[in-house]
Amino acid sequence: MTNDRAGLFYIDGDWCEPVAAAPAIPVIDPATETPIGAVAAGSAADIDRAVAAANRAFPTFADSPVAERIALLGRIAALLEERTEDFARAIASEMGAAIGFARAAQVPFAIAHVRAQMEVLADYRFERQEPGFTLCKEAIGVCALITPWNWPLYQITAKVAPALAAGCPVLLKPSELSPYSALLFAQVMHDAGTPAGVFNLVGGTGEVVGAALAAHPDIAMISITGSTRAGVLVAQGAAVSVKRVVQELGGKSPNILLPDADFAQAVPRGVMAGMRNVGQSCSAPTRMLVPADRLVEVEALAASAAAEWRVGPPSDEATTMGPIANAAQYARVQDMIAAGQAEGARLIAGGPGRPAGLDRGFYVRPTIFSGVTRTMRIAREEIFGPVLCIMPYADEDEAVAIANDTVYGLGAHVQSGDPKRAKAVARRIRSGQVHVNYPAWTAHAPFGGYKQSGNGREYGVHGFEEYLETKAILA
């Protein structure tokens, strides 16, 4: 299916050719560094066509009964579940996720976003009476959605599901680096009976398609997940038309291990959390903050945990860590590992280059540095790879100070044997989410950042309300 649709866009309820011919964008298999296909590159003219379709659909869809929108989301979720294996294999080939991880996390978590929005919509009050006025919540309008390559399906459903629940037609621009899962998703939307114009997909680059979306005067809102640099460019383009901008951007998340934590459990789980998805998660806890007098113990536990990862081809059922998703990111990770060594951080696991026996593909050795200080690049810059920094602290106040010493504020973790103490520390951390003692993930907890990690929130009712306008009727 992906090859059949690779040269097409999905606009106004059907697959269509680009308005103008342009060189196709190659898709590279990160496990082999070879092309596995190519996708169409969109233009501003394609965006105009899709926006016109979405605007035609808006009045009817915004007014559609809640029950109809819940039913549509239910059909989408059912089709995603039915086609889980197709999506898992697409994600493994396009961005290198281990097939087991794609099946266990990438796809199920994406489906969870759709289910969560069905639950939100079932209970939401779009109109309520307040003293002296009626408060109305209404669909904001046509929404542009820009999604990244690292969690390709998950980030699509995190945006599409709340937009549809709110009654907003959407125009999706998936990453051109991992586009096949998005094409599969577009077919799901078609097969689910989504009304024409309500869901549209135009592929291409951020410089062309992303810029056209940001600047388009008939788009009411744009939501982007990506780098802080990309988020800034989108916000600048959107400012001219004063559209709403929701950004989920970079991170450098701390993981504070308080002295009373169970280190035998907390350290290995912290390594796993920092390195899952090959460390390519904006909220990955890549700074492990530990008591200085426990540093030797932590290093041994962490090095042992890093050795447990099995790096190899994504299609191999035994693989737990596939390659980095693309060549540019692989070069970035190697550069940051070299920077850590040059700045004097102590390498206790991994290091530069590929793991032994893997001479081809964007494979990285699971890497851990210790003795990392606040001023080092590896402590300050987002690496986006399986590279963990262990940073010692003297006391709780210093731990919090180190945790907050970053331009980012997306996620954080706190480990403690005392839940009350852990929550007290969590309240002092400047980030949009804080996980205490590795809790279960939920698609209802709001997700988004402080500082340069973004604006607005995704997931659950908070993500849903980003797609609504607020009206007060005084009578």
CSV table of C-alpha atoms in Angstrom, one decimal:
chain,number,residue,atom,x,y,z
A,1,MET,CA,0.0,0.0,0.0
A,2,THR,CA,2.7,2.5,0.9
A,3,ASN,CA,4.4,2.1,-2.5
A,4,ASP,CA,1.1,2.6,-4.3
A,5,ARG,CA,0.5,5.9,-2.5
A,6,ALA,CA,4.0,7.1,-2.1
A,7,GLY,CA,3.7,9.6,-5.0
A,8,LEU,CA,0.3,10.9,-3.9
A,9,PHE,CA,-1.4,13.2,-1.4
A,10,TYR,CA,-4.7,12.7,0.3
A,11,ILE,CA,-7.0,15.7,-0.2
A,12,ASP,CA,-10.7,16.2,-0.1
A,13,GLY,CA,-11.5,12.5,0.5
A,14,ASP,CA,-9.3,11.0,-2.2
A,15,TRP,CA,-5.7,10.3,-3.3
A,16,CYS,CA,-4.4,12.8,-5.8
A,17,GLU,CA,-1.3,13.8,-7.7
A,18,PRO,CA,0.7,16.9,-6.7
A,19,VAL,CA,-0.3,20.1,-8.4
A,20,ALA,CA,3.1,20.4,-10.0
A,21,ALA,CA,5.8,17.9,-10.6
A,22,ALA,CA,8.8,18.1,-8.3
A,23,PRO,CA,11.8,15.8,-7.5
A,24,ALA,CA,10.6,13.0,-5.2
A,25,ILE,CA,12.1,12.7,-1.7
A,26,PRO,CA,14.1,9.5,-1.1
A,27,VAL,CA,13.3,7.4,1.9
A,28,ILE,CA,16.3,5.7,3.4
A,29,ASP,CA,16.4,2.5,5.4
A,30,PRO,CA,18.5,3.4,8.5
A,31,ALA,CA,19.5,-0.2,8.9
A,32,THR,CA,21.1,-0.4,5.5
A,33,GLU,CA,21.7,3.2,4.5
A,34,THR,CA,20.0,2.4,1.2
A,35,PRO,CA,16.9,3.9,-0.4
A,36,ILE,CA,13.7,1.9,0.0
A,37,GLY,CA,11.4,4.3,-2.0
A,38,ALA,CA,10.5,7.9,-2.4
A,39,VAL,CA,7.6,10.2,-1.6
A,40,ALA,CA,6.1,13.2,-3.3
A,41,ALA,CA,7.3,16.7,-2.4
A,42,GLY,CA,4.4,19.1,-1.9
A,43,SER,CA,4.3,22.8,-2.7
A,44,ALA,CA,2.3,25.9,-1.7
A,45,ALA,CA,-0.2,25.1,-4.4
A,46,ASP,CA,-0.9,21.7,-2.8
A,47,ILE,CA,-1.4,23.4,0.5
A,48,ASP,CA,-3.9,25.9,-1.1
A,49,ARG,CA,-5.8,23.0,-2.5
A,50,ALA,CA,-6.0,21.1,0.8
A,51,VAL,CA,-6.8,24.2,2.9
A,52,ALA,CA,-9.7,25.0,0.5
A,53,ALA,CA,-11.1,21.5,1.0
A,54,ALA,CA,-10.8,21.7,4.7
A,55,ASN,CA,-12.5,25.1,4.8
A,56,ARG,CA,-15.4,23.7,2.8
A,57,ALA,CA,-15.7,20.9,5.3
A,58,PHE,CA,-15.4,23.0,8.4
A,59,PRO,CA,-19.0,24.3,8.9
A,60,THR,CA,-20.7,20.9,8.6
A,61,PHE,CA,-18.0,19.0,10.6
A,62,ALA,CA,-17.8,21.6,13.4
A,63,ASP,CA,-21.6,21.3,13.8
A,64,SER,CA,-21.7,17.5,13.6
A,65,PRO,CA,-23.2,15.6,16.6
A,66,VAL,CA,-20.7,14.5,19.3
A,67,ALA,CA,-22.0,10.9,18.9
A,68,GLU,CA,-20.9,11.0,15.2
A,69,ARG,CA,-17.4,12.2,16.0
A,70,ILE,CA,-17.1,9.5,18.8
A,71,ALA,CA,-18.1,6.9,16.3
A,72,LEU,CA,-15.6,8.1,13.7
A,73,LEU,CA,-12.8,8.0,16.3
A,74,GLY,CA,-14.0,4.5,17.2
A,75,ARG,CA,-13.7,3.3,13.6
A,76,ILE,CA,-10.2,4.8,13.3
A,77,ALA,CA,-9.1,3.1,16.5
A,78,ALA,CA,-10.5,-0.2,15.4
A,79,LEU,CA,-8.7,0.0,12.0
A,80,LEU,CA,-5.4,0.9,13.7
A,81,GLU,CA,-5.7,-2.1,15.9
A,82,GLU,CA,-6.6,-4.3,13.0
A,83,ARG,CA,-3.6,-3.1,11.0
A,84,THR,CA,-1.1,-3.0,13.9
A,85,GLU,CA,1.4,-5.3,12.2
A,86,ASP,CA,1.4,-3.2,9.0
A,87,PHE,CA,2.1,-0.1,11.0
A,88,ALA,CA,4.8,-1.7,13.1
A,89,ARG,CA,6.7,-3.0,10.0
A,90,ALA,CA,6.4,0.4,8.3
A,91,ILE,CA,7.8,2.2,11.4
A,92,ALA,CA,10.6,-0.4,11.7
A,93,SER,CA,11.7,0.2,8.1
A,94,GLU,CA,11.3,3.9,7.9
A,95,MET,CA,12.9,5.0,11.1
A,96,GLY,CA,14.5,1.9,12.6
A,97,ALA,CA,12.4,1.1,15.6
A,98,ALA,CA,13.0,-2.5,16.7
A,99,ILE,CA,10.0,-4.5,15.5
A,100,GLY,CA,9.2,-5.6,19.1
A,101,PHE,CA,9.2,-2.0,20.3
A,102,ALA,CA,7.1,-0.9,17.4
A,103,ARG,CA,4.5,-3.5,18.3
A,104,ALA,CA,4.6,-3.0,22.0
A,105,ALA,CA,4.9,0.8,22.2
A,106,GLN,CA,4.9,2.8,18.9
A,107,VAL,CA,1.5,1.5,17.7
A,108,PRO,CA,-0.4,0.8,20.9
A,109,PHE,CA,0.4,4.2,22.4
A,110,ALA,CA,-0.8,5.8,19.2
A,111,ILE,CA,-4.1,4.0,19.5
A,112,ALA,CA,-4.4,5.1,23.1
A,113,HIS,CA,-4.5,8.7,22.0
A,114,VAL,CA,-7.6,8.0,19.9
A,115,ARG,CA,-9.3,6.1,22.7
A,116,ALA,CA,-8.5,8.9,25.2
A,117,GLN,CA,-10.1,11.5,23.0
A,118,MET,CA,-13.3,9.4,22.7
A,119,GLU,CA,-13.4,9.4,26.5
A,120,VAL,CA,-12.8,13.2,26.7
A,121,LEU,CA,-15.5,13.9,24.1
A,122,ALA,CA,-18.1,11.7,25.8
A,123,ASP,CA,-17.9,13.8,29.0
A,124,TYR,CA,-17.1,17.3,27.7
A,125,ARG,CA,-19.5,20.2,28.1
A,126,PHE,CA,-19.2,22.6,25.1
A,127,GLU,CA,-21.6,25.0,26.7
A,128,ARG,CA,-22.3,25.9,30.3
A,129,GLN,CA,-24.0,28.7,32.2
A,130,GLU,CA,-21.9,31.0,34.4
A,131,PRO,CA,-23.1,33.9,36.6
A,132,GLY,CA,-24.0,36.6,34.1
A,133,PHE,CA,-23.0,34.8,30.9
A,134,THR,CA,-23.0,31.6,28.9
A,135,LEU,CA,-19.6,30.0,28.2
A,136,CYS,CA,-19.3,28.3,24.8
A,137,LYS,CA,-16.4,26.2,23.5
A,138,GLU,CA,-16.3,26.0,19.7
A,139,ALA,CA,-14.0,24.4,17.1
A,140,ILE,CA,-11.2,26.8,16.3
A,141,GLY,CA,-11.2,26.1,12.5
A,142,VAL,CA,-8.8,24.4,10.0
A,143,CYS,CA,-5.7,23.1,11.8
A,144,ALA,CA,-2.3,22.3,10.3
A,145,LEU,CA,-0.4,19.5,12.0
A,146,ILE,CA,3.4,19.0,11.6
A,147,THR,CA,4.7,15.7,13.0
A,148,PRO,CA,8.2,14.4,13.5
A,149,TRP,CA,10.1,11.2,12.5
A,150,ASN,CA,10.9,9.7,15.9
A,151,TRP,CA,7.3,8.6,17.0
A,152,PRO,CA,5.7,8.9,13.6
A,153,LEU,CA,2.2,7.4,14.2
A,154,TYR,CA,2.0,8.3,17.9
A,155,GLN,CA,2.5,12.0,17.2
A,156,ILE,CA,0.0,11.9,14.3
A,157,THR,CA,-2.8,10.5,16.5
A,158,ALA,CA,-1.8,12.8,19.4
A,159,LYS,CA,-2.8,15.7,17.1
A,160,VAL,CA,-5.4,14.3,14.7
A,161,ALA,CA,-7.6,12.7,17.4
A,162,PRO,CA,-8.2,15.8,19.5
A,163,ALA,CA,-8.7,18.0,16.4
A,164,LEU,CA,-11.4,15.7,15.1
A,165,ALA,CA,-12.9,15.4,18.5
A,166,ALA,CA,-13.2,19.2,18.6
A,167,GLY,CA,-14.7,19.4,15.2
A,168,CYS,CA,-11.7,20.7,13.3
A,169,PRO,CA,-10.7,19.6,9.8
A,170,VAL,CA,-6.9,19.0,9.6
A,171,LEU,CA,-4.1,19.2,7.2
A,172,LEU,CA,-1.2,16.8,8.2
A,173,LYS,CA,2.4,17.2,7.1
A,174,PRO,CA,4.3,14.2,8.4
A,175,SER,CA,8.1,14.0,8.4
A,176,GLU,CA,9.5,13.3,5.0
A,177,LEU,CA,12.1,11.1,6.8
A,178,SER,CA,9.5,8.6,8.1
A,179,PRO,CA,6.4,9.0,5.8
A,180,TYR,CA,5.1,5.5,5.2
A,181,SER,CA,3.2,5.2,8.5
A,182,ALA,CA,1.5,8.4,7.6
A,183,LEU,CA,0.4,7.1,4.3
A,184,LEU,CA,-1.0,4.0,6.0
A,185,PHE,CA,-2.8,6.3,8.4
A,186,ALA,CA,-4.4,8.3,5.6
A,187,GLN,CA,-5.8,5.1,4.2
A,188,VAL,CA,-7.2,4.3,7.7
A,189,MET,CA,-8.9,7.7,7.7
A,190,HIS,CA,-10.4,7.0,4.2
A,191,ASP,CA,-11.6,3.5,5.2
A,192,ALA,CA,-13.1,4.8,8.4
A,193,GLY,CA,-15.4,7.0,6.4
A,194,THR,CA,-13.9,10.4,7.4
A,195,PRO,CA,-16.0,13.1,5.6
A,196,ALA,CA,-14.3,14.6,2.5
A,197,GLY,CA,-12.0,17.5,3.4
A,198,VAL,CA,-11.9,16.7,7.2
A,199,PHE,CA,-8.5,14.9,6.9
A,200,ASN,CA,-5.9,15.9,4.4
A,201,LEU,CA,-2.2,14.9,4.0
A,202,VAL,CA,0.4,16.8,2.0
A,203,GLY,CA,4.0,15.6,2.3
A,204,GLY,CA,7.2,17.5,1.7
A,205,THR,CA,9.9,19.5,3.5
A,206,GLY,CA,9.5,21.9,6.3
A,207,GLU,CA,11.2,24.7,4.3
A,208,VAL,CA,8.4,24.5,1.6
A,209,VAL,CA,5.3,22.7,3.0
A,210,GLY,CA,5.8,23.7,6.7
A,211,ALA,CA,6.4,27.3,5.8
A,212,ALA,CA,3.3,27.4,3.6
A,213,LEU,CA,1.2,26.0,6.4
A,214,ALA,CA,2.6,28.5,9.0
A,215,ALA,CA,1.9,31.5,6.7
A,216,HIS,CA,-1.5,30.4,5.3
A,217,PRO,CA,-4.1,33.0,6.3
A,218,ASP,CA,-7.0,30.4,6.2
A,219,ILE,CA,-5.4,28.1,8.8
A,220,ALA,CA,-6.6,28.9,12.3
A,221,MET,CA,-4.1,26.9,14.2
A,222,ILE,CA,-0.8,25.1,13.8
A,223,SER,CA,0.5,22.4,16.0
A,224,ILE,CA,4.2,21.2,15.6
A,225,THR,CA,6.3,18.6,17.3
A,226,GLY,CA,9.9,19.0,16.4
A,227,SER,CA,13.1,20.7,17.3
A,228,THR,CA,13.1,24.1,19.1
A,229,ARG,CA,14.6,25.6,15.9
A,230,ALA,CA,11.7,24.3,13.8
A,231,GLY,CA,9.2,25.5,16.4
A,232,VAL,CA,10.7,29.0,16.3
A,233,LEU,CA,10.5,29.1,12.5
A,234,VAL,CA,6.9,28.0,12.5
A,235,ALA,CA,5.9,30.6,15.1
A,236,GLN,CA,7.6,33.3,13.1
A,237,GLY,CA,5.7,32.3,10.0
A,238,ALA,CA,2.4,32.1,11.9
A,239,ALA,CA,2.8,35.5,13.5
A,240,VAL,CA,1.7,37.3,10.4
A,241,SER,CA,-1.7,35.8,10.4
A,242,VAL,CA,-1.9,35.7,14.3
A,243,LYS,CA,-2.9,32.0,14.3
A,244,ARG,CA,-2.7,29.9,17.4
A,245,VAL,CA,0.6,28.0,17.7
A,246,VAL,CA,1.1,24.9,19.8
A,247,GLN,CA,4.7,23.7,20.1
A,248,GLU,CA,6.1,20.5,21.6
A,249,LEU,CA,9.8,20.9,21.2
A,250,GLY,CA,13.2,19.9,22.6
A,251,GLY,CA,14.1,18.6,26.0
A,252,LYS,CA,17.0,17.7,28.3
A,253,SER,CA,15.1,15.9,31.1
A,254,PRO,CA,16.6,15.2,34.5
A,255,ASN,CA,16.1,12.1,36.5
A,256,ILE,CA,16.8,12.8,40.2
A,257,LEU,CA,17.6,9.7,42.3
A,258,LEU,CA,17.2,10.8,45.9
A,259,PRO,CA,19.3,9.0,48.5
A,260,ASP,CA,16.4,6.9,49.8
A,261,ALA,CA,15.6,5.5,46.3
A,262,ASP,CA,16.0,1.8,45.6
A,263,PHE,CA,19.1,2.2,43.4
A,264,ALA,CA,19.2,-1.4,42.3
A,265,GLN,CA,15.8,-0.8,40.6
A,266,ALA,CA,16.0,2.9,39.9
A,267,VAL,CA,19.3,3.0,38.0
A,268,PRO,CA,18.5,0.2,35.4
A,269,ARG,CA,15.1,1.6,34.8
A,270,GLY,CA,16.5,5.0,34.4
A,271,VAL,CA,18.9,3.7,31.7
A,272,MET,CA,16.1,2.0,30.0
A,273,ALA,CA,13.9,5.2,30.1
A,274,GLY,CA,16.7,7.3,28.7
A,275,MET,CA,17.6,4.9,25.9
A,276,ARG,CA,14.2,3.5,24.7
A,277,ASN,CA,13.4,4.3,21.1
A,278,VAL,CA,17.2,4.6,20.7
A,279,GLY,CA,17.1,7.7,22.9
A,280,GLN,CA,15.1,9.5,20.3
A,281,SER,CA,12.4,11.0,22.5
A,282,CYS,CA,12.2,14.7,23.4
A,283,SER,CA,11.3,13.8,27.0
A,284,ALA,CA,13.9,11.1,27.5
A,285,PRO,CA,15.5,11.4,31.0
A,286,THR,CA,19.1,11.7,29.7
A,287,ARG,CA,20.6,13.5,32.8
A,288,MET,CA,20.7,11.1,35.8
A,289,LEU,CA,21.4,13.1,38.9
A,290,VAL,CA,22.7,11.0,41.8
A,291,PRO,CA,24.2,11.6,45.3
A,292,ALA,CA,27.9,12.1,45.0
A,293,ASP,CA,28.7,9.5,47.6
A,294,ARG,CA,26.8,6.8,45.6
A,295,LEU,CA,28.5,7.6,42.3
A,296,VAL,CA,30.6,4.4,42.1
A,297,GLU,CA,27.6,2.2,42.8
A,298,VAL,CA,25.5,4.0,40.2
A,299,GLU,CA,28.2,3.7,37.6
A,300,ALA,CA,28.4,-0.1,38.0
A,301,LEU,CA,24.6,-0.5,37.8
A,302,ALA,CA,24.3,1.8,34.8
A,303,ALA,CA,27.1,0.1,32.8
A,304,SER,CA,25.5,-3.2,33.5
A,305,ALA,CA,22.1,-2.0,32.3
A,306,ALA,CA,23.6,-0.5,29.1
A,307,ALA,CA,25.2,-3.9,28.3
A,308,GLU,CA,21.7,-5.5,28.3
A,309,TRP,CA,20.6,-3.7,25.2
A,310,ARG,CA,20.8,-5.9,22.0
A,311,VAL,CA,21.6,-3.6,19.1
A,312,GLY,CA,20.8,-5.0,15.7
A,313,PRO,CA,18.5,-5.0,12.6
A,314,PRO,CA,15.0,-3.7,13.4
A,315,SER,CA,13.4,-6.7,11.8
A,316,ASP,CA,15.2,-9.2,14.1
A,317,GLU,CA,12.8,-10.3,16.9
A,318,ALA,CA,15.7,-10.4,19.3
A,319,THR,CA,16.7,-6.8,18.7
A,320,THR,CA,15.9,-4.3,21.5
A,321,MET,CA,17.7,-1.3,19.9
A,322,GLY,CA,17.7,-0.6,16.2
A,323,PRO,CA,19.6,2.2,14.4
A,324,ILE,CA,19.4,5.9,14.7
A,325,ALA,CA,16.6,7.0,12.4
A,326,ASN,CA,18.6,9.0,9.8
A,327,ALA,CA,22.1,10.0,8.7
A,328,ALA,CA,21.9,13.6,10.0
A,329,GLN,CA,20.9,12.4,13.4
A,330,TYR,CA,23.6,9.7,13.4
A,331,ALA,CA,26.2,12.3,12.7
A,332,ARG,CA,24.8,14.5,15.5
A,333,VAL,CA,25.0,11.7,18.1
A,334,GLN,CA,28.6,10.8,17.1
A,335,ASP,CA,29.6,14.5,17.3
A,336,MET,CA,28.1,14.7,20.8
A,337,ILE,CA,29.9,11.6,22.0
A,338,ALA,CA,33.2,13.1,20.8
A,339,ALA,CA,32.3,16.3,22.6
A,340,GLY,CA,31.8,14.5,25.8
A,341,GLN,CA,35.2,12.8,25.6
A,342,ALA,CA,36.9,16.1,24.6
A,343,GLU,CA,35.4,17.9,27.6
A,344,GLY,CA,36.6,15.3,30.1
A,345,ALA,CA,33.5,13.3,30.9
A,346,ARG,CA,34.3,9.7,32.0
A,347,LEU,CA,33.1,7.1,29.5
A,348,ILE,CA,31.7,4.1,31.4
A,349,ALA,CA,29.8,2.4,28.6
A,350,GLY,CA,29.7,2.6,24.8
A,351,GLY,CA,31.5,5.3,23.0
A,352,PRO,CA,32.0,6.4,19.4
A,353,GLY,CA,31.3,4.3,16.3
A,354,ARG,CA,29.1,1.3,15.7
A,355,PRO,CA,28.8,-1.7,17.9
A,356,ALA,CA,31.0,-4.7,17.0
A,357,GLY,CA,29.7,-6.7,14.1
A,358,LEU,CA,27.6,-3.9,12.6
A,359,ASP,CA,29.6,-2.3,9.8
A,360,ARG,CA,26.6,-0.7,8.0
A,361,GLY,CA,23.6,1.2,9.2
A,362,PHE,CA,23.2,4.1,11.6
A,363,TYR,CA,23.9,2.0,14.7
A,364,VAL,CA,25.1,3.6,17.9
A,365,ARG,CA,26.7,2.0,20.9
A,366,PRO,CA,24.5,2.6,24.1
A,367,THR,CA,26.7,5.2,25.8
A,368,ILE,CA,27.0,6.5,29.3
A,369,PHE,CA,29.2,9.3,30.6
A,370,SER,CA,29.8,9.9,34.3
A,371,GLY,CA,31.3,12.8,36.2
A,372,VAL,CA,29.4,15.2,33.8
A,373,THR,CA,29.3,18.8,34.9
A,374,ARG,CA,26.7,21.5,34.1
A,375,THR,CA,28.8,23.3,31.6
A,376,MET,CA,29.5,20.4,29.3
A,377,ARG,CA,27.8,20.3,26.0
A,378,ILE,CA,26.4,16.8,26.7
A,379,ALA,CA,24.7,18.2,29.8
A,380,ARG,CA,23.2,21.2,28.1
A,381,GLU,CA,22.3,20.2,24.5
A,382,GLU,CA,19.7,17.7,23.4
A,383,ILE,CA,21.5,14.7,21.9
A,384,PHE,CA,18.6,12.6,20.7
A,385,GLY,CA,20.4,9.3,20.9
A,386,PRO,CA,21.2,6.6,23.4
A,387,VAL,CA,23.6,8.8,25.4
A,388,LEU,CA,23.1,9.2,29.1
A,389,CYS,CA,24.9,11.7,31.5
A,390,ILE,CA,25.4,10.8,35.1
A,391,MET,CA,25.8,14.0,37.2
A,392,PRO,CA,26.6,13.9,40.9
A,393,TYR,CA,25.0,16.3,43.5
A,394,ALA,CA,25.8,17.2,47.1
A,395,ASP,CA,22.3,17.6,48.5
A,396,GLU,CA,18.7,17.9,47.5
A,397,ASP,CA,18.9,21.7,46.8
A,398,GLU,CA,21.8,21.2,44.4
A,399,ALA,CA,19.9,18.4,42.7
A,400,VAL,CA,17.0,20.6,42.0
A,401,ALA,CA,19.3,23.4,40.9
A,402,ILE,CA,21.0,21.1,38.4
A,403,ALA,CA,17.6,19.8,37.2
A,404,ASN,CA,16.4,23.3,36.5
A,405,ASP,CA,19.7,24.5,34.9
A,406,THR,CA,18.5,24.1,31.3
A,407,VAL,CA,16.8,26.1,28.6
A,408,TYR,CA,14.3,23.2,28.4
A,409,GLY,CA,11.5,22.1,30.6
A,410,LEU,CA,9.6,19.2,29.0
A,411,GLY,CA,9.9,16.3,31.3
A,412,ALA,CA,11.5,15.1,34.5
A,413,HIS,CA,11.7,12.1,36.8
A,414,VAL,CA,12.2,11.8,40.6
A,415,GLN,CA,13.0,8.5,42.4
A,416,SER,CA,12.4,8.1,46.1
A,417,GLY,CA,11.3,5.6,48.7
A,418,ASP,CA,9.1,8.4,50.2
A,419,PRO,CA,6.3,9.4,47.8
A,420,LYS,CA,5.6,12.6,49.7
A,421,ARG,CA,9.3,13.7,49.5
A,422,ALA,CA,9.3,12.8,45.8
A,423,LYS,CA,6.3,15.0,45.1
A,424,ALA,CA,7.8,17.9,47.1
A,425,VAL,CA,10.8,17.7,44.9
A,426,ALA,CA,8.7,17.3,41.8
A,427,ARG,CA,6.9,20.6,42.6
A,428,ARG,CA,10.2,22.4,42.5
A,429,ILE,CA,11.2,21.2,39.0
A,430,ARG,CA,10.3,23.6,36.1
A,431,SER,CA,8.9,21.1,33.6
A,432,GLY,CA,5.6,20.2,32.1
A,433,GLN,CA,5.6,16.6,33.4
A,434,VAL,CA,7.3,15.0,36.3
A,435,HIS,CA,7.3,11.2,36.7
A,436,VAL,CA,7.7,9.8,40.2
A,437,ASN,CA,9.1,6.3,40.6
A,438,TYR,CA,8.5,5.4,36.9
A,439,PRO,CA,4.7,5.4,36.8
A,440,ALA,CA,2.5,3.9,34.1
A,441,TRP,CA,2.0,6.2,31.1
A,442,THR,CA,-1.4,7.6,30.4
A,443,ALA,CA,-2.8,9.4,27.3
A,444,HIS,CA,-4.8,11.7,29.6
A,445,ALA,CA,-1.9,13.5,31.4
A,446,PRO,CA,-1.2,16.8,29.8
A,447,PHE,CA,2.2,16.9,27.9
A,448,GLY,CA,4.1,20.0,27.0
A,449,GLY,CA,6.9,22.2,28.0
A,450,TYR,CA,8.1,25.1,30.0
A,451,LYS,CA,10.7,27.5,28.6
A,452,GLN,CA,12.1,26.5,25.2
A,453,SER,CA,10.3,23.2,25.2
A,454,GLY,CA,7.3,24.8,23.8
A,455,ASN,CA,3.8,26.3,24.3
A,456,GLY,CA,0.5,24.7,24.9
A,457,ARG,CA,-0.3,21.1,25.9
A,458,GLU,CA,-1.2,17.8,24.2
A,459,TYR,CA,-3.0,14.7,25.4
A,460,GLY,CA,-6.3,14.3,27.2
A,461,VAL,CA,-8.7,17.2,27.9
A,462,HIS,CA,-5.9,19.8,27.9
A,463,GLY,CA,-4.8,18.8,24.4
A,464,PHE,CA,-8.4,18.7,23.2
A,465,GLU,CA,-9.0,22.3,24.4
A,466,GLU,CA,-6.1,23.6,22.3
A,467,TYR,CA,-8.4,23.0,19.3
A,468,LEU,CA,-11.3,25.1,20.8
A,469,GLU,CA,-12.1,28.8,20.9
A,470,THR,CA,-13.8,30.3,23.9
A,471,LYS,CA,-16.9,32.5,23.5
A,472,ALA,CA,-18.8,34.3,26.2
A,473,ILE,CA,-22.5,35.2,25.5
A,474,LEU,CA,-23.7,37.9,27.8
A,475,ALA,CA,-27.5,38.2,27.9
